[in-house]
Amino acid sequence: MGGSLLLVAHGSRDPRHAETVRALTRRIRSTRPGLRVSTAFLDFDAPSVPDELARMARDGARAVVAQPLLLTRAFHAKTDLPGVLRQAPPALAVRQAPVLGPDPLLTAALERRLYEAGLARGDRATTGVVLAAAGSGDPEAAEVLAGIARQWRDSGGWYAVRPAAASAGPRTEDVVRALRAEGARRVAVAPYVLAPGRLPDRIAAGARAAGADVLGAVLGAPPELARLVLRRYDAAARTPALTG
């Protein structure tokens, strides 16, 4: 049997969030059958991170990589999760992998969702994209999002890619209207969020209110995301443990 991977999601009162996380868990298991993969949540859902770490230790695990299912390195990844992981059972060596973003596999997954929603590949040069995140008060997270938008525009040949946020920063509907006013022939909204929930619903409502031509689905559990998680796992497994 191979190593152990713990996927740590934020959690939500919306049951679609946990359903999506578990779908991603199943895809990762099928991608690498020898890896033991389990799931825990920082809030709202069960099991909690401490409870799942305790269960893993009881079941004989001696080392685990905790992968935050977070797209930017904000408070949860910097403070919340490391504090919880350091409370793991002493016999369990825990390593924390970096957050998922930024990475070209994420932008590939975003493009997958836009094409699935009806955008033609030949329309890139005349399409303005709204990269719509949940939002964070952390200035580092906002800066990273802006950097992803610039890199995606430069590498992908889009008319423009602009960041937006559901909770902090420019709203989705305002960025849709701005791109239209600047001359974009069509505007597509790409939700930079993992799973459905209140803030993703707000992104979708803003896109519809402003008349976006294409609205992509949330990232969900595409093959690109499974490959990215496994890449993060492989790198983290070679780093010093937080505990143990």
Coordinates of N, CA and C in Angstrom, one line a residue:
M1 N 0.9 -1.2 0.0 CA 0.0 0.0 0.0 C 0.9 1.2 0.0
G2 N 0.4 2.3 -0.7 CA 1.2 3.5 -0.8 C 1.0 4.4 0.4
G3 N 1.3 5.7 0.2 CA 1.2 6.7 1.2 C -0.2 7.1 1.5
S4 N -0.4 8.2 2.3 CA -1.7 8.7 2.7 C -1.8 10.2 2.3
L5 N -2.9 10.5 1.8 CA -3.2 11.9 1.4 C -4.5 12.3 2.0
L6 N -4.5 13.5 2.7 CA -5.6 14.0 3.3 C -6.0 15.3 2.6
L7 N -7.2 15.3 1.9 CA -7.7 16.5 1.3 C -8.4 17.3 2.3
V8 N -8.0 18.6 2.4 CA -8.6 19.4 3.4 C -9.4 20.6 2.7
A9 N -10.7 20.5 2.8 CA -11.6 21.5 2.2 C -12.1 22.5 3.2
H10 N -12.5 23.7 2.7 CA -13.0 24.7 3.6 C -14.2 24.3 4.4
G11 N -15.2 23.7 3.6 CA -16.5 23.3 4.2 C -17.5 24.4 3.9
S12 N -18.8 23.9 3.9 CA -19.9 24.9 3.6 C -21.2 24.3 4.1
R13 N -22.1 25.2 4.4 CA -23.5 24.7 4.7 C -24.2 24.2 3.5
D14 N -23.7 24.5 2.3 CA -24.3 24.0 1.1 C -23.8 22.6 0.8
P15 N -24.7 21.6 0.8 CA -24.3 20.2 0.6 C -23.6 20.0 -0.7
R16 N -23.8 20.8 -1.7 CA -23.1 20.6 -3.0 C -21.6 20.8 -2.8
H17 N -21.1 21.5 -1.8 CA -19.7 21.7 -1.6 C -19.1 20.3 -1.3
A18 N -19.6 19.7 -0.2 CA -19.1 18.4 0.2 C -19.2 17.3 -0.9
E19 N -20.3 17.3 -1.7 CA -20.5 16.4 -2.8 C -19.4 16.6 -3.8
T20 N -19.0 17.8 -4.1 CA -17.9 18.1 -5.1 C -16.6 17.6 -4.6
V21 N -16.3 17.9 -3.3 CA -15.1 17.4 -2.7 C -14.9 15.9 -2.7
R22 N -16.0 15.2 -2.5 CA -16.0 13.8 -2.5 C -15.8 13.2 -3.9
A23 N -16.4 13.9 -4.9 CA -16.2 13.5 -6.2 C -14.7 13.7 -6.6
L24 N -14.1 14.7 -6.2 CA -12.7 14.9 -6.5 C -11.9 13.8 -5.8
T25 N -12.3 13.5 -4.6 CA -11.6 12.4 -3.8 C -11.7 11.1 -4.6
R26 N -12.8 10.8 -5.1 CA -13.0 9.5 -5.9 C -12.1 9.5 -7.2
R27 N -12.0 10.7 -7.8 CA -11.2 10.8 -9.1 C -9.8 10.6 -8.7
I28 N -9.3 11.2 -7.6 CA -7.9 11.0 -7.3 C -7.6 9.5 -6.9
R29 N -8.5 8.9 -6.2 CA -8.3 7.5 -5.9 C -8.2 6.6 -7.2
S30 N -9.1 6.9 -8.1 CA -9.1 6.1 -9.4 C -7.8 6.4 -10.2
T31 N -7.3 7.7 -10.1 CA -6.1 8.0 -10.8 C -4.8 7.3 -10.3
R32 N -4.8 7.2 -8.9 CA -3.6 6.5 -8.3 C -4.2 5.5 -7.3
P33 N -4.5 4.3 -7.7 CA -5.2 3.4 -6.8 C -4.4 3.0 -5.5
G34 N -3.0 3.0 -5.6 CA -2.3 2.6 -4.4 C -2.2 3.7 -3.3
L35 N -2.8 4.8 -3.5 CA -2.7 5.9 -2.6 C -4.0 5.9 -1.7
R36 N -3.8 6.0 -0.4 CA -4.9 6.1 0.5 C -5.3 7.6 0.6
V37 N -6.5 7.9 0.2 CA -7.0 9.3 0.1 C -8.3 9.4 1.0
S38 N -8.2 10.4 1.8 CA -9.4 10.7 2.7 C -9.6 12.2 2.7
T39 N -10.7 12.6 3.3 CA -11.2 14.0 3.2 C -11.6 14.5 4.6
A40 N -11.3 15.8 4.8 CA -11.7 16.4 6.1 C -12.0 17.9 5.8
F41 N -12.7 18.5 6.7 CA -13.2 19.9 6.5 C -12.8 20.8 7.6
L42 N -12.5 22.0 7.3 CA -12.1 23.0 8.3 C -13.3 23.5 9.1
D43 N -14.5 23.5 8.5 CA -15.7 24.0 9.1 C -16.9 23.4 8.5
F44 N -18.0 23.4 9.2 CA -19.4 23.1 8.7 C -19.6 21.6 8.5
D45 N -18.7 20.9 7.8 CA -18.9 19.5 7.5 C -18.0 18.6 8.3
A46 N -18.3 17.3 8.3 CA -17.5 16.3 9.0 C -17.0 15.3 8.0
P47 N -15.8 14.7 8.3 CA -15.1 14.8 9.6 C -14.2 16.1 9.7
S48 N -13.9 16.5 10.9 CA -13.0 17.6 11.1 C -11.6 17.1 10.8
V49 N -10.7 18.0 10.6 CA -9.3 17.6 10.4 C -8.7 16.8 11.6
P50 N -8.8 17.3 12.9 CA -8.3 16.5 14.0 C -8.9 15.1 14.0
D51 N -10.2 15.0 13.8 CA -10.9 13.7 13.9 C -10.3 12.7 12.8
E52 N -10.1 13.3 11.6 CA -9.7 12.4 10.5 C -8.2 12.0 10.7
L53 N -7.4 12.9 11.2 CA -6.0 12.6 11.5 C -5.9 11.5 12.6
A54 N -6.8 11.6 13.6 CA -6.8 10.6 14.7 C -7.2 9.2 14.1
R55 N -8.2 9.2 13.2 CA -8.6 8.0 12.6 C -7.5 7.4 11.8
M56 N -6.8 8.2 11.0 CA -5.7 7.7 10.2 C -4.6 7.1 11.0
A57 N -4.3 7.7 12.2 CA -3.3 7.1 13.0 C -3.8 5.8 13.6
R58 N -5.0 5.7 14.0 CA -5.5 4.5 14.6 C -5.5 3.3 13.5
D59 N -5.7 3.7 12.3 CA -5.7 2.7 11.2 C -4.3 2.4 10.7
G60 N -3.3 2.9 11.4 CA -1.9 2.5 11.1 C -1.1 3.4 10.2
A61 N -1.6 4.6 9.8 CA -0.8 5.5 9.0 C 0.3 6.1 9.8
R62 N 1.4 6.3 9.2 CA 2.5 6.9 10.0 C 3.0 8.2 9.4
A63 N 2.6 8.5 8.1 CA 2.9 9.7 7.4 C 1.7 10.1 6.5
V64 N 1.4 11.4 6.5 CA 0.3 11.9 5.7 C 0.7 13.2 5.1
V65 N 0.3 13.5 3.9 CA 0.4 14.8 3.3 C -1.0 15.4 3.3
A66 N -1.1 16.6 3.9 CA -2.4 17.3 3.9 C -2.4 18.3 2.8
Q67 N -3.3 18.1 1.9 CA -3.5 19.0 0.7 C -4.7 20.0 0.9
P68 N -4.4 21.3 1.1 CA -5.5 22.2 1.2 C -6.2 22.4 -0.1
L69 N -7.5 22.2 -0.2 CA -8.2 22.4 -1.4 C -8.6 23.9 -1.5
L70 N -7.6 24.7 -1.6 CA -7.7 26.1 -1.6 C -6.9 26.6 -2.8
L71 N -7.5 27.7 -3.5 CA -6.9 28.2 -4.7 C -5.9 29.3 -4.5
T72 N -6.0 30.0 -3.4 CA -5.0 31.0 -3.1 C -4.5 30.9 -1.6
R73 N -3.4 31.4 -1.4 CA -2.7 31.3 -0.1 C -3.2 32.4 0.9
A74 N -4.4 32.3 1.4 CA -4.9 33.3 2.3 C -4.9 32.7 3.8
F75 N -5.7 33.3 4.6 CA -5.7 33.0 6.1 C -5.7 31.5 6.4
H76 N -6.7 30.8 5.7 CA -6.8 29.4 6.1 C -5.6 28.6 5.8
A77 N -4.9 28.9 4.7 CA -3.7 28.1 4.4 C -2.5 28.6 5.3
K78 N -2.5 29.8 5.6 CA -1.3 30.4 6.3 C -1.4 30.1 7.8
T79 N -2.6 30.1 8.4 CA -2.7 30.1 9.8 C -3.6 28.9 10.3
D80 N -4.8 28.9 9.8 CA -5.8 27.9 10.3 C -5.2 26.5 10.2
L81 N -4.9 26.1 9.0 CA -4.5 24.7 8.7 C -3.2 24.3 9.4
P82 N -2.2 25.1 9.4 CA -0.9 24.7 10.1 C -1.2 24.4 11.6
G83 N -2.0 25.3 12.2 CA -2.3 25.2 13.6 C -3.0 23.9 13.9
V84 N -4.0 23.5 13.1 CA -4.7 22.3 13.3 C -3.8 21.1 13.0
L85 N -3.0 21.1 12.0 CA -2.1 20.0 11.7 C -1.1 19.7 12.8
R86 N -0.7 20.7 13.5 CA 0.3 20.5 14.6 C -0.3 19.8 15.8
Q87 N -1.6 19.7 15.8 CA -2.3 18.9 16.9 C -2.5 17.4 16.5
A88 N -1.9 17.0 15.4 CA -2.0 15.6 15.0 C -1.4 14.7 16.1
P89 N -1.8 13.4 16.1 CA -1.2 12.4 17.0 C 0.3 12.4 16.8
P90 N 1.0 12.2 17.9 CA 2.5 12.3 17.8 C 3.1 11.2 16.9
A91 N 2.4 10.1 16.7 CA 3.0 9.0 15.9 C 2.8 9.3 14.4
L92 N 2.1 10.4 14.1 CA 1.8 10.7 12.7 C 2.6 11.9 12.2
A93 N 3.4 11.6 11.2 CA 4.2 12.7 10.6 C 3.4 13.3 9.5
V94 N 3.2 14.6 9.7 CA 2.3 15.4 8.8 C 3.1 16.4 8.0
R95 N 2.8 16.4 6.7 CA 3.4 17.4 5.8 C 2.2 18.2 5.1
Q96 N 2.4 19.5 5.0 CA 1.4 20.3 4.4 C 1.8 20.7 3.0
A97 N 1.0 20.3 2.0 CA 1.3 20.7 0.6 C 0.9 22.2 0.4
P98 N 1.4 22.8 -0.6 CA 1.0 24.2 -0.9 C -0.4 24.2 -1.5
V99 N -1.0 25.4 -1.5 CA -2.4 25.5 -2.1 C -2.3 25.2 -3.5
L100 N -3.4 25.0 -4.2 CA -3.5 24.6 -5.5 C -3.0 25.6 -6.6
G101 N -3.3 26.9 -6.3 CA -3.0 27.9 -7.3 C -1.8 28.7 -6.9
P102 N -1.2 29.4 -7.9 CA -1.5 29.3 -9.3 C -0.8 28.1 -10.0
D103 N -1.4 27.6 -11.1 CA -0.8 26.5 -11.8 C -1.4 26.5 -13.2
P104 N -0.7 26.1 -14.2 CA -1.3 26.0 -15.6 C -2.4 25.0 -15.7
L105 N -2.3 23.9 -14.8 CA -3.4 23.0 -14.8 C -4.7 23.6 -14.4
L106 N -4.7 24.5 -13.5 CA -5.9 25.2 -13.1 C -6.5 26.0 -14.3
T107 N -5.7 26.7 -15.0 CA -6.2 27.5 -16.1 C -6.7 26.6 -17.2
A108 N -6.0 25.4 -17.4 CA -6.5 24.4 -18.3 C -7.9 23.9 -17.9
A109 N -8.1 23.7 -16.6 CA -9.5 23.3 -16.1 C -10.5 24.5 -16.3
L110 N -10.1 25.7 -16.1 CA -11.0 26.8 -16.4 C -11.4 26.9 -17.8
E111 N -10.4 26.7 -18.7 CA -10.8 26.7 -20.1 C -11.7 25.5 -20.5
R112 N -11.5 24.3 -19.9 CA -12.4 23.2 -20.1 C -13.8 23.6 -19.8
R113 N -14.0 24.3 -18.6 CA -15.4 24.6 -18.2 C -16.0 25.7 -19.2
L114 N -15.2 26.6 -19.7 CA -15.7 27.6 -20.7 C -16.1 26.9 -22.0
Y115 N -15.3 26.0 -22.5 CA -15.6 25.3 -23.7 C -16.9 24.4 -23.5
E116 N -17.0 23.8 -22.3 CA -18.2 23.0 -22.1 C -19.4 23.8 -22.0
A117 N -19.2 25.1 -21.7 CA -20.4 26.0 -21.6 C -20.8 26.6 -22.9
G118 N -20.0 26.3 -24.0 CA -20.3 26.7 -25.3 C -19.4 27.7 -26.0
L119 N -18.3 28.1 -25.3 CA -17.4 29.0 -26.0 C -16.6 28.2 -27.0
A120 N -16.4 28.8 -28.2 CA -15.6 28.2 -29.2 C -14.1 28.5 -29.1
R121 N -13.3 27.6 -29.4 CA -11.8 27.8 -29.2 C -11.3 28.9 -30.1
G122 N -12.0 29.1 -31.3 CA -11.6 30.1 -32.2 C -12.0 31.5 -31.8
D123 N -12.7 31.6 -30.7 CA -13.2 33.0 -30.2 C -12.3 33.6 -29.2
R124 N -11.2 33.0 -28.9 CA -10.4 33.6 -27.8 C -9.9 35.0 -28.0
A125 N -9.5 35.3 -29.2 CA -8.9 36.6 -29.5 C -9.9 37.8 -29.4
T126 N -11.2 37.4 -29.4 CA -12.2 38.5 -29.3 C -13.1 38.3 -28.0
T127 N -12.7 37.5 -27.1 CA -13.4 37.2 -25.9 C -12.7 37.8 -24.7
G128 N -13.4 38.6 -23.9 CA -12.9 39.0 -22.6 C -13.4 38.1 -21.5
V129 N -12.4 37.6 -20.7 CA -12.7 36.7 -19.6 C -12.7 37.3 -18.3
V130 N -13.7 37.1 -17.5 CA -13.8 37.5 -16.1 C -13.3 36.3 -15.2
L131 N -12.2 36.5 -14.6 CA -11.7 35.4 -13.7 C -12.3 35.7 -12.3
A132 N -13.4 35.0 -12.0 CA -14.2 35.4 -10.8 C -14.0 34.5 -9.6
A133 N -13.3 35.0 -8.6 CA -13.0 34.3 -7.4 C -14.0 34.6 -6.3
A134 N -13.9 33.8 -5.2 CA -14.8 34.0 -4.1 C -14.4 35.4 -3.4
G135 N -13.1 35.7 -3.4 CA -12.6 36.9 -2.8 C -12.0 36.7 -1.4
S136 N -11.1 37.6 -1.1 CA -10.4 37.5 0.2 C -10.0 38.9 0.6
G137 N -9.9 39.1 1.9 CA -9.4 40.3 2.4 C -7.9 40.4 2.5
D138 N -7.3 39.2 2.1 CA -5.8 39.1 2.2 C -5.2 39.7 0.9
P139 N -4.4 40.8 1.0 CA -3.9 41.4 -0.2 C -3.0 40.5 -1.0
E140 N -2.3 39.5 -0.4 CA -1.5 38.6 -1.2 C -2.4 37.8 -2.1
A141 N -3.6 37.3 -1.6 CA -4.5 36.6 -2.5 C -5.0 37.4 -3.7
A142 N -5.3 38.7 -3.4 CA -5.8 39.5 -4.5 C -4.7 39.7 -5.6
E143 N -3.5 39.9 -5.1 CA -2.3 40.1 -6.0 C -2.1 38.8 -6.8
V144 N -2.2 37.7 -6.2 CA -2.0 36.4 -6.9 C -3.1 36.3 -8.0
L145 N -4.3 36.6 -7.7 CA -5.4 36.5 -8.6 C -5.1 37.4 -9.9
A146 N -4.7 38.6 -9.6 CA -4.4 39.5 -10.7 C -3.2 39.0 -11.5
G147 N -2.3 38.3 -10.9 CA -1.2 37.7 -11.7 C -1.6 36.6 -12.5
I148 N -2.5 35.8 -12.0 CA -3.1 34.7 -12.8 C -3.8 35.2 -14.0
A149 N -4.6 36.3 -13.8 CA -5.3 36.9 -15.0 C -4.4 37.4 -16.0
R150 N -3.3 38.0 -15.6 CA -2.3 38.5 -16.6 C -1.6 37.4 -17.4
Q151 N -1.2 36.4 -16.6 CA -0.5 35.3 -17.3 C -1.5 34.5 -18.2
W152 N -2.7 34.3 -17.8 CA -3.7 33.6 -18.6 C -3.9 34.4 -19.9
R153 N -4.1 35.7 -19.8 CA -4.3 36.5 -21.0 C -3.1 36.4 -21.9
D154 N -1.9 36.5 -21.4 CA -0.7 36.5 -22.2 C -0.4 35.2 -22.9
S155 N -0.7 34.1 -22.2 CA -0.4 32.8 -22.7 C -1.5 32.2 -23.5
G156 N -2.7 32.7 -23.3 CA -3.9 32.1 -23.9 C -4.4 32.8 -25.2
G157 N -3.9 34.0 -25.4 CA -4.4 34.7 -26.6 C -5.8 35.3 -26.5
W158 N -6.2 35.5 -25.2 CA -7.6 36.1 -25.0 C -7.5 37.6 -25.3
Y159 N -8.7 38.2 -25.6 CA -8.8 39.6 -25.8 C -8.4 40.3 -24.5
A160 N -8.9 39.8 -23.4 CA -8.5 40.3 -22.0 C -8.9 39.3 -21.0
V161 N -8.2 39.3 -19.9 CA -8.6 38.5 -18.7 C -8.6 39.4 -17.5
R162 N -9.7 39.6 -16.8 CA -9.7 40.5 -15.7 C -10.2 39.8 -14.4
P163 N -9.6 40.1 -13.2 CA -10.1 39.5 -12.0 C -11.3 40.1 -11.5
A164 N -12.2 39.4 -10.8 CA -13.3 39.9 -10.1 C -13.5 39.0 -8.8
A165 N -14.4 39.4 -7.9 CA -14.6 38.7 -6.7 C -16.0 38.8 -6.2
A166 N -16.5 37.8 -5.5 CA -17.8 37.8 -5.0 C -17.9 38.5 -3.7
S167 N -16.9 38.5 -2.9 CA -17.0 39.1 -1.6 C -16.1 40.3 -1.3
A168 N -15.0 40.5 -2.1 CA -14.1 41.6 -1.9 C -13.4 41.9 -3.3
G169 N -13.5 43.2 -3.7 CA -12.9 43.5 -4.9 C -13.9 43.8 -6.0
P170 N -13.5 44.1 -7.2 CA -14.5 44.4 -8.3 C -15.5 43.3 -8.5
R171 N -16.8 43.6 -8.6 CA -17.8 42.6 -8.7 C -17.8 42.0 -10.1
T172 N -18.3 40.8 -10.2 CA -18.4 40.1 -11.5 C -19.1 41.0 -12.5
E173 N -20.3 41.4 -12.2 CA -21.2 42.2 -13.1 C -20.5 43.5 -13.6
D174 N -19.7 44.1 -12.7 CA -19.1 45.3 -13.1 C -17.9 45.1 -14.1
V175 N -17.2 44.0 -13.9 CA -16.1 43.6 -14.8 C -16.7 43.2 -16.2
V176 N -17.8 42.4 -16.2 CA -18.5 42.1 -17.4 C -18.8 43.3 -18.2
R177 N -19.4 44.3 -17.5 CA -19.9 45.5 -18.2 C -18.7 46.3 -18.7
A178 N -17.6 46.3 -17.9 CA -16.4 47.1 -18.3 C -15.8 46.5 -19.6
L179 N -15.7 45.2 -19.6 CA -15.1 44.5 -20.8 C -15.9 44.8 -22.0
R180 N -17.3 44.7 -21.9 CA -18.1 45.0 -23.0 C -17.9 46.4 -23.5
A181 N -17.8 47.4 -22.6 CA -17.6 48.8 -22.9 C -16.3 49.0 -23.6
E182 N -15.3 48.2 -23.3 CA -14.0 48.3 -23.9 C -13.9 47.7 -25.3
G183 N -14.9 47.0 -25.7 CA -14.9 46.5 -27.1 C -14.8 45.0 -27.2
A184 N -14.9 44.2 -26.1 CA -14.9 42.8 -26.2 C -16.1 42.3 -27.0
R185 N -15.9 41.5 -28.0 CA -17.1 41.0 -28.8 C -18.0 40.1 -28.0
R186 N -17.4 39.3 -27.1 CA -18.2 38.5 -26.2 C -17.4 38.5 -24.8
V187 N -18.2 38.2 -23.8 CA -17.6 38.1 -22.4 C -18.0 36.8 -21.8
A188 N -16.9 36.1 -21.3 CA -17.1 34.8 -20.6 C -16.7 35.0 -19.2
V189 N -17.5 34.4 -18.3 CA -17.1 34.4 -16.8 C -16.6 33.0 -16.5
A190 N -15.4 33.0 -15.9 CA -14.8 31.7 -15.4 C -14.7 31.7 -13.9
P191 N -15.6 31.0 -13.2 CA -15.6 31.0 -11.8 C -14.3 30.3 -11.3
Y192 N -13.5 31.0 -10.6 CA -12.2 30.4 -10.0 C -12.5 30.0 -8.6
V193 N -13.4 29.0 -8.5 CA -13.9 28.4 -7.2 C -14.0 26.9 -7.5
L194 N -13.8 26.2 -6.4 CA -13.7 24.7 -6.5 C -15.1 24.1 -6.6
A195 N -16.0 24.6 -5.7 CA -17.3 23.9 -5.6 C -18.5 24.9 -5.5
P196 N -19.7 24.4 -5.7 CA -20.8 25.3 -5.6 C -21.0 25.8 -4.2
G197 N -21.7 26.9 -4.0 CA -22.0 27.5 -2.7 C -22.6 28.9 -2.9
R198 N -22.7 29.6 -1.7 CA -23.3 30.9 -1.7 C -22.5 31.9 -2.6
L199 N -21.2 31.9 -2.5 CA -20.4 32.9 -3.2 C -20.3 32.5 -4.7
P200 N -20.2 31.3 -5.1 CA -20.3 30.9 -6.5 C -21.6 31.3 -7.1
D201 N -22.7 31.1 -6.3 CA -24.0 31.5 -6.8 C -24.1 33.0 -7.0
R202 N -23.4 33.7 -6.2 CA -23.3 35.2 -6.4 C -22.6 35.6 -7.7
I203 N -21.5 34.8 -8.0 CA -20.8 35.0 -9.2 C -21.7 34.8 -10.4
A204 N -22.4 33.7 -10.4 CA -23.3 33.3 -11.5 C -24.4 34.4 -11.6
A205 N -25.0 34.8 -10.5 CA -26.0 35.8 -10.6 C -25.5 37.1 -11.2
G206 N -24.3 37.5 -10.8 CA -23.7 38.7 -11.4 C -23.5 38.6 -12.9
A207 N -23.0 37.4 -13.3 CA -22.7 37.2 -14.7 C -24.0 37.3 -15.5
R208 N -25.1 36.7 -15.0 CA -26.4 36.7 -15.7 C -27.0 38.2 -15.7
A209 N -26.8 38.8 -14.6 CA -27.4 40.2 -14.5 C -26.7 41.1 -15.5
A210 N -25.4 40.9 -15.8 CA -24.7 41.8 -16.7 C -24.7 41.3 -18.1
G211 N -25.4 40.2 -18.4 CA -25.5 39.7 -19.7 C -24.3 39.1 -20.3
A212 N -23.5 38.3 -19.5 CA -22.3 37.6 -20.0 C -22.8 36.6 -21.0
D213 N -22.0 36.4 -22.0 CA -22.3 35.5 -23.1 C -22.1 34.0 -22.7
V214 N -21.1 33.8 -21.9 CA -20.8 32.4 -21.5 C -20.5 32.4 -20.0
L215 N -21.1 31.5 -19.3 CA -20.8 31.3 -17.8 C -20.3 29.9 -17.6
G216 N -19.0 29.7 -17.3 CA -18.5 28.4 -17.0 C -19.0 27.9 -15.7
A217 N -18.9 26.6 -15.5 CA -19.2 25.9 -14.2 C -18.1 26.1 -13.3
V218 N -18.3 25.8 -12.0 CA -17.2 25.8 -11.0 C -16.2 24.7 -11.5
L219 N -15.0 24.8 -10.9 CA -13.9 23.8 -11.3 C -14.4 22.4 -11.1
G220 N -14.9 22.1 -9.9 CA -15.4 20.7 -9.7 C -14.3 19.7 -9.5
A221 N -14.4 18.6 -10.3 CA -13.5 17.5 -10.1 C -13.0 17.0 -11.5
P222 N -12.4 17.9 -12.3 CA -11.9 17.6 -13.6 C -10.6 16.8 -13.5
P223 N -10.1 16.1 -14.5 CA -8.9 15.4 -14.5 C -7.7 16.3 -14.2
E224 N -7.7 17.5 -14.7 CA -6.6 18.4 -14.5 C -6.4 18.7 -13.0
L225 N -7.5 18.8 -12.2 CA -7.3 19.1 -10.8 C -6.8 17.8 -10.1
A226 N -7.2 16.7 -10.5 CA -6.7 15.4 -9.9 C -5.2 15.3 -10.1
R227 N -4.7 15.6 -11.3 CA -3.3 15.6 -11.6 C -2.5 16.6 -10.8
L228 N -3.1 17.8 -10.6 CA -2.5 18.8 -9.9 C -2.3 18.4 -8.4
V229 N -3.4 17.9 -7.8 CA -3.3 17.4 -6.4 C -2.2 16.4 -6.3
L230 N -2.1 15.4 -7.2 CA -1.1 14.4 -7.1 C 0.3 14.9 -7.3
R231 N 0.4 15.9 -8.1 CA 1.7 16.6 -8.3 C 2.1 17.3 -7.0
R232 N 1.2 18.0 -6.3 CA 1.5 18.6 -5.0 C 1.8 17.6 -4.0
Y233 N 1.1 16.5 -4.0 CA 1.4 15.4 -3.0 C 2.8 14.9 -3.2
D234 N 3.2 14.6 -4.4 CA 4.5 14.0 -4.6 C 5.6 15.0 -4.2
A235 N 5.5 16.3 -4.4 CA 6.5 17.2 -4.0 C 6.5 17.4 -2.5
A236 N 5.3 17.4 -1.8 CA 5.3 17.6 -0.4 C 5.8 16.4 0.4
A237 N 5.6 15.2 -0.2 CA 6.1 14.0 0.5 C 7.6 14.0 0.7
R238 N 8.3 14.8 0.0 CA 9.8 14.8 0.1 C 10.2 15.9 1.0
T239 N 9.3 16.7 1.7 CA 9.7 17.8 2.5 C 9.7 17.4 4.0
P240 N 10.3 18.2 4.9 CA 10.2 17.9 6.3 C 8.8 17.9 6.9
A241 N 8.6 17.0 7.8 CA 7.2 17.0 8.4 C 7.0 18.1 9.4
L242 N 5.8 18.5 9.6 CA 5.4 19.5 10.6 C 5.4 18.8 12.0
T243 N 5.0 17.5 12.1 CA 4.9 16.9 13.3 C 5.4 15.5 13.2
G244 N 5.5 14.7 14.3 CA 5.9 13.4 14.2 C 7.4 13.2 14.6

